[in-house]
Amino acid sequence: MTGAVELEVSEAGNDSLGNKVSASHSVCNGDDNNINSAINMSLRLTREERIEIVMMSGEHSNRVIAADFNARHPTRPPISHATVSKLLAKFRETGSVLDLPKCGRMKSVTNEETSVAVLALFSKSPQHSTRRMSLETGISRTSLRRILATQKLHP
C-alpha cells in the first residue's frame, strides 16, 4: 500500500482534520475491502448476543430493546432497531437465531482430513507441481491450490 494516509478518529466522530467521519468511511485510502470486511465483522452479532436480544423481546418495542442492548454492551458498536426487527423476524420465521446455510455446493474435498494429507505430501516433497500432486492424490489441481493457499504455501 503506497502513499497510505492514516487519519486519527476521535470518539466524537471527527478525524484529525476536523472532518465528520462515520463507521462506513475507511480510515485509509488503501485496500477498502479488507477494511470494510473488518468493520462488518466487528458489527456482526454473536450467537449469544442474538439469543439475548430474543430473550429481551417480551413486551418491549424494538427501539427499547436496541437501547437496552446497547446500554448492556457499551464496548461493542451499537445496534439499531432495524437490526432487532430483522433478527426477531428471522426468529419468528425459522425458530432459530442462526444464519441460514449459504447457497452453492459444499466443498467436499477440502475437509480437514484431505487438507492434512495434502500438507504432509507437500512438506515431504515441496518441489512437486500441483499437476503431479494431483495425479498422485486423485484430488483436483484447483482443490490442491485452495488447500495450499489457505496455509499460505506455494507449490
mmCIF file of C-alpha atoms in Angstrom, residues 4-155:
data_model
loop_
_atom_site.group_PDB
_atom_site.id
_atom_site.type_symbol
_atom_site.label_atom_id
_atom_site.label_comp_id
_atom_site.label_asym_id
_atom_site.label_seq_id
_atom_site.Cartn_x
_atom_site.Cartn_y
_atom_site.Cartn_z
ATOM 1 C CA ALA A 4 -1.462 5.489 2.544
ATOM 2 C CA VAL A 5 -2.953 8.321 4.528
ATOM 3 C CA GLU A 6 -3.929 7.409 8.061
ATOM 4 C CA LEU A 7 -6.320 9.597 9.994
ATOM 5 C CA GLU A 8 -6.887 9.533 13.701
ATOM 6 C CA VAL A 9 -10.593 9.483 14.575
ATOM 7 C CA SER A 10 -11.857 10.903 17.847
ATOM 8 C CA GLU A 11 -14.794 9.430 19.778
ATOM 9 C CA ALA A 12 -16.964 12.319 18.597
ATOM 10 C CA GLY A 13 -16.693 11.044 15.018
ATOM 11 C CA ASN A 14 -14.247 13.665 13.739
ATOM 12 C CA ASP A 15 -10.899 12.878 12.136
ATOM 13 C CA SER A 16 -7.670 14.705 12.942
ATOM 14 C CA LEU A 17 -8.527 17.286 10.249
ATOM 15 C CA GLY A 18 -11.907 18.112 11.800
ATOM 16 C CA ASN A 19 -13.980 16.306 9.152
ATOM 17 C CA LYS A 20 -17.040 14.279 10.181
ATOM 18 C CA VAL A 21 -16.385 10.509 9.783
ATOM 19 C CA SER A 22 -18.892 7.673 10.057
ATOM 20 C CA ALA A 23 -18.254 3.931 10.503
ATOM 21 C CA SER A 24 -18.823 3.324 6.795
ATOM 22 C CA HIS A 25 -15.862 5.519 5.780
ATOM 23 C CA SER A 26 -12.489 3.838 5.572
ATOM 24 C CA VAL A 27 -9.641 5.137 7.696
ATOM 25 C CA CYS A 28 -7.028 4.940 4.947
ATOM 26 C CA ASN A 29 -7.123 5.018 1.178
ATOM 27 C CA GLY A 30 -5.593 1.554 0.772
ATOM 28 C CA ASP A 31 -7.460 -1.720 0.399
ATOM 29 C CA ASP A 32 -11.068 -0.755 1.179
ATOM 30 C CA ASN A 33 -12.380 -4.343 1.005
ATOM 31 C CA ASN A 34 -10.187 -5.506 3.895
ATOM 32 C CA ILE A 35 -11.131 -2.502 5.993
ATOM 33 C CA ASN A 36 -14.853 -2.800 5.262
ATOM 34 C CA SER A 37 -14.847 -6.540 5.986
ATOM 35 C CA ALA A 38 -13.062 -5.858 9.283
ATOM 36 C CA ILE A 39 -15.703 -3.259 10.151
ATOM 37 C CA ASN A 40 -18.534 -5.639 9.192
ATOM 38 C CA MET A 41 -17.055 -8.457 11.274
ATOM 39 C CA SER A 42 -16.940 -6.223 14.344
ATOM 40 C CA LEU A 43 -20.611 -5.281 13.806
ATOM 41 C CA ARG A 44 -21.850 -8.873 13.467
ATOM 42 C CA LEU A 45 -23.781 -10.187 16.458
ATOM 43 C CA THR A 46 -22.569 -13.347 18.153
ATOM 44 C CA ARG A 47 -24.911 -16.260 18.782
ATOM 45 C CA GLU A 48 -25.120 -15.378 22.485
ATOM 46 C CA GLU A 49 -25.919 -11.731 21.711
ATOM 47 C CA ARG A 50 -28.695 -12.790 19.320
ATOM 48 C CA ILE A 51 -30.199 -15.073 21.961
ATOM 49 C CA GLU A 52 -30.026 -12.238 24.485
ATOM 50 C CA ILE A 53 -31.978 -9.950 22.130
ATOM 51 C CA VAL A 54 -34.683 -12.590 21.589
ATOM 52 C CA MET A 55 -34.952 -13.112 25.362
ATOM 53 C CA MET A 56 -35.346 -9.341 25.846
ATOM 54 C CA SER A 57 -38.097 -9.074 23.226
ATOM 55 C CA GLY A 58 -41.097 -9.757 25.539
ATOM 56 C CA GLU A 59 -43.438 -6.752 25.624
ATOM 57 C CA HIS A 60 -40.894 -4.106 24.556
ATOM 58 C CA SER A 61 -40.578 -2.227 21.273
ATOM 59 C CA ASN A 62 -37.587 -2.766 19.000
ATOM 60 C CA ARG A 63 -36.214 0.678 19.877
ATOM 61 C CA VAL A 64 -36.335 -0.090 23.616
ATOM 62 C CA ILE A 65 -34.671 -3.481 23.065
ATOM 63 C CA ALA A 66 -31.902 -1.862 20.988
ATOM 64 C CA ALA A 67 -31.346 0.834 23.633
ATOM 65 C CA ASP A 68 -31.239 -1.760 26.456
ATOM 66 C CA PHE A 69 -28.844 -3.967 24.491
ATOM 67 C CA ASN A 70 -26.566 -1.008 23.692
ATOM 68 C CA ALA A 71 -26.568 0.010 27.381
ATOM 69 C CA ARG A 72 -25.606 -3.536 28.437
ATOM 70 C CA HIS A 73 -22.802 -3.715 25.855
ATOM 71 C CA PRO A 74 -21.108 -0.295 25.780
ATOM 72 C CA THR A 75 -17.842 -1.621 24.288
ATOM 73 C CA ARG A 76 -19.384 -3.058 21.091
ATOM 74 C CA PRO A 77 -20.705 -0.911 18.240
ATOM 75 C CA PRO A 78 -24.366 -0.018 18.841
ATOM 76 C CA ILE A 79 -27.185 -1.857 17.072
ATOM 77 C CA SER A 80 -30.251 -0.204 15.565
ATOM 78 C CA HIS A 81 -33.918 -1.001 16.000
ATOM 79 C CA ALA A 82 -33.889 -2.312 12.406
ATOM 80 C CA THR A 83 -31.305 -4.933 13.403
ATOM 81 C CA VAL A 84 -33.561 -6.039 16.257
ATOM 82 C CA SER A 85 -36.569 -6.134 13.921
ATOM 83 C CA LYS A 86 -34.770 -8.296 11.332
ATOM 84 C CA LEU A 87 -33.443 -10.667 13.987
ATOM 85 C CA LEU A 88 -36.869 -11.135 15.596
ATOM 86 C CA ALA A 89 -38.491 -11.667 12.176
ATOM 87 C CA LYS A 90 -35.882 -14.325 11.376
ATOM 88 C CA PHE A 91 -36.540 -15.978 14.737
ATOM 89 C CA ARG A 92 -40.323 -15.999 14.144
ATOM 90 C CA GLU A 93 -39.876 -17.493 10.630
ATOM 91 C CA THR A 94 -37.217 -20.126 11.328
ATOM 92 C CA GLY A 95 -37.332 -20.635 15.091
ATOM 93 C CA SER A 96 -33.572 -20.018 15.211
ATOM 94 C CA VAL A 97 -31.249 -17.043 15.520
ATOM 95 C CA LEU A 98 -28.539 -18.698 13.410
ATOM 96 C CA ASP A 99 -27.878 -17.666 9.823
ATOM 97 C CA LEU A 100 -29.325 -19.860 7.102
ATOM 98 C CA PRO A 101 -26.882 -22.005 5.118
ATOM 99 C CA LYS A 102 -25.325 -20.199 2.173
ATOM 100 C CA CYS A 103 -26.083 -21.015 -1.457
ATOM 101 C CA GLY A 104 -23.898 -23.229 -3.577
ATOM 102 C CA ARG A 105 -22.347 -26.601 -3.380
ATOM 103 C CA MET A 106 -20.472 -27.582 -0.251
ATOM 104 C CA LYS A 107 -16.727 -28.091 -0.644
ATOM 105 C CA SER A 108 -16.333 -31.812 -0.040
ATOM 106 C CA VAL A 109 -12.675 -32.267 -0.952
ATOM 107 C CA THR A 110 -11.133 -29.528 1.181
ATOM 108 C CA ASN A 111 -12.071 -31.078 4.514
ATOM 109 C CA GLU A 112 -9.695 -31.461 7.458
ATOM 110 C CA GLU A 113 -8.540 -34.995 6.630
ATOM 111 C CA THR A 114 -7.726 -34.220 2.998
ATOM 112 C CA SER A 115 -6.019 -30.962 3.930
ATOM 113 C CA VAL A 116 -3.715 -32.746 6.390
ATOM 114 C CA ALA A 117 -2.819 -35.381 3.781
ATOM 115 C CA VAL A 118 -2.049 -32.762 1.123
ATOM 116 C CA LEU A 119 0.044 -30.672 3.528
ATOM 117 C CA ALA A 120 2.006 -33.765 4.599
ATOM 118 C CA LEU A 121 2.687 -34.645 0.964
ATOM 119 C CA PHE A 122 3.696 -31.071 0.194
ATOM 120 C CA SER A 123 6.060 -30.876 3.160
ATOM 121 C CA LYS A 124 7.654 -34.183 2.108
ATOM 122 C CA SER A 125 8.262 -33.021 -1.476
ATOM 123 C CA PRO A 126 7.711 -29.258 -1.893
ATOM 124 C CA GLN A 127 9.223 -29.214 -5.391
ATOM 125 C CA HIS A 128 6.371 -31.228 -6.923
ATOM 126 C CA SER A 129 3.961 -29.290 -9.080
ATOM 127 C CA THR A 130 0.259 -29.197 -8.359
ATOM 128 C CA ARG A 131 -0.287 -31.235 -11.538
ATOM 129 C CA ARG A 132 1.957 -34.013 -10.263
ATOM 130 C CA MET A 133 0.480 -33.894 -6.747
ATOM 131 C CA SER A 134 -2.989 -34.054 -8.299
ATOM 132 C CA LEU A 135 -2.116 -37.223 -10.184
ATOM 133 C CA GLU A 136 -0.609 -38.796 -7.039
ATOM 134 C CA THR A 137 -3.500 -37.964 -4.711
ATOM 135 C CA GLY A 138 -6.503 -38.023 -7.038
ATOM 136 C CA ILE A 139 -7.510 -34.521 -5.925
ATOM 137 C CA SER A 140 -8.089 -31.789 -8.496
ATOM 138 C CA ARG A 141 -5.425 -29.136 -9.024
ATOM 139 C CA THR A 142 -7.864 -26.400 -8.028
ATOM 140 C CA SER A 143 -8.596 -28.079 -4.694
ATOM 141 C CA LEU A 144 -4.860 -28.583 -4.096
ATOM 142 C CA ARG A 145 -4.208 -24.916 -4.786
ATOM 143 C CA ARG A 146 -7.066 -23.929 -2.476
ATOM 144 C CA ILE A 147 -5.698 -26.071 0.371
ATOM 145 C CA LEU A 148 -2.168 -24.727 -0.077
ATOM 146 C CA ALA A 149 -3.416 -21.137 -0.330
ATOM 147 C CA THR A 150 -5.276 -21.376 2.994
ATOM 148 C CA GLN A 151 -1.928 -22.259 4.608
ATOM 149 C CA LYS A 152 -0.124 -19.536 2.610
ATOM 150 C CA LEU A 153 2.017 -22.122 0.818
ATOM 151 C CA HIS A 154 3.045 -22.011 -2.837
ATOM 152 C CA PRO A 155 3.960 -25.133 -4.852
#
